[in-house]
Amino acid sequence: MGYVQKRLASTAAKLAVSPSHVYDLSKKAVASSSRDFFDAQTWAALQPPPESAVTAFAHRIGLAEVLGSADVVRQACTHPSFLPLHAKHHPNQPQPTTNANLATLGNSLLGLFATEHVNATYPHLPTRVMKAAVSAYVGGTTCAAVAKEMGAAPLLRWHRMPNTLTRPAVLYPDALSSVPRALTGLVYKNRSLLSARKFVQKFFLSREIDLRNMIKFRDPRMTLLYTVQKFGREPPKSRLLRETGRFSNSPIFVVGIYSGADKLGEGFGSSLKMAEYRAAEDSLHRLYLTRQPPHLVQLPTSAFPSGRGNIYEASGPEGSYVAGTIADSEVLFGSSGRTGAVMPGRHTIEGDEEGDIEDIL
């Protein structure tokens, strides 16, 4: 086996190309003239995924009966950026069907399912944090990671495209993220909305997202004061709970924040201000990260029929849905600017010395 055949076989093995295609093209590669350069990677990218790999992928993700033929799976794995490459090398052949429309439909469904899931699970979550949580659940980075876990990377057909004035650049993660979106659209198209929600729940919403690190406060003490006033509770007060090594080089203070007799949060630090800051932050986290029990979570999409077909044609039993109480909006203190300055018309509360821990925040 010559150098061209070895390079062709190794490239085809990496890109999951059928060995039959390698044998057919090896003769053309050897017979090509010296002035014509044969690019093995370009040729391998133009070949359709083998039937065995497509079938194995459909069974691996549990959608063999839903997707049906292998052509549908190939369509879900074909990015629109592949069309210029195919038209350049095969101008006389019909263009393959891409996942452009399916990915757009699936992206909308992913956003719908993730938004209702986050909103129903965390009713007090701030709006900006909810948007960040939705992006963490079904964003482009997550879709690309899910596609790799599914094993869709060897089946992807795409072509890198540079950035232009009217179109952003198409990179590998962008093309790979379109595969789970297209699969979501196919499940909705071939089954129903509830089936698509089950698919998204299994591959996306079942993951654990650390929402605590997404909530940041410039001044948690002032934010907590406005939050307590909004709920009509008593002003928060800081109390020193425990301390050790006050006169050493490594003291530890534990501070709790109370609203009347109710303890809102607790924090520790090497100084009273640090412990008070962390206690106020912990109090806000306890409020905004209040999670609804799983058996009490109500999703609006449960009201759609469970029969096959789209939402306009499906028929069958409908699930029960009782809308929950709308939670109070979050406090927007300090959220309109990035300079850290207090906005006009808002009053600040100045405390006393650092050692006076009994003062209002």
PDB file of C-alpha atoms in Angstrom, residues 10 24 57 66 89 116 172 205 227 243 253 265 268 291 330 338 340 352 355:
ATOM      1  CA  SER A  10      -6.117   6.623   8.206  1.00  0.00           C
ATOM      2  CA  ASP A  24     -13.023   2.875  -4.875  1.00  0.00           C
ATOM      3  CA  PHE A  57     -26.282   6.118  16.554  1.00  0.00           C
ATOM      4  CA  VAL A  66     -38.857   7.655  16.118  1.00  0.00           C
ATOM      5  CA  HIS A  89     -16.869  19.363  -5.746  1.00  0.00           C
ATOM      6  CA  GLU A 116     -40.602  26.530  32.024  1.00  0.00           C
ATOM      7  CA  TYR A 172     -16.911  23.187  14.782  1.00  0.00           C
ATOM      8  CA  LEU A 205     -32.672  19.095  32.000  1.00  0.00           C
ATOM      9  CA  THR A 227     -35.814  42.614  49.916  1.00  0.00           C
ATOM     10  CA  GLU A 243     -16.012  33.897  67.649  1.00  0.00           C
ATOM     11  CA  PHE A 253     -16.273  35.334  63.472  1.00  0.00           C
ATOM     12  CA  GLY A 265     -28.744  33.448  56.986  1.00  0.00           C
ATOM     13  CA  PHE A 268     -18.213  33.514  58.743  1.00  0.00           C
ATOM     14  CA  ARG A 291     -36.624  25.040  45.103  1.00  0.00           C
ATOM     15  CA  GLU A 330     -36.501  40.560  42.442  1.00  0.00           C
ATOM     16  CA  ARG A 338     -21.622  48.871  36.446  1.00  0.00           C
ATOM     17  CA  GLY A 340     -21.045  50.723  41.692  1.00  0.00           C
ATOM     18  CA  ASP A 352     -21.571  52.483  62.819  1.00  0.00           C
ATOM     19  CA  GLY A 355     -17.272  46.305  66.069  1.00  0.00           C
TER      20      GLY A 355
END
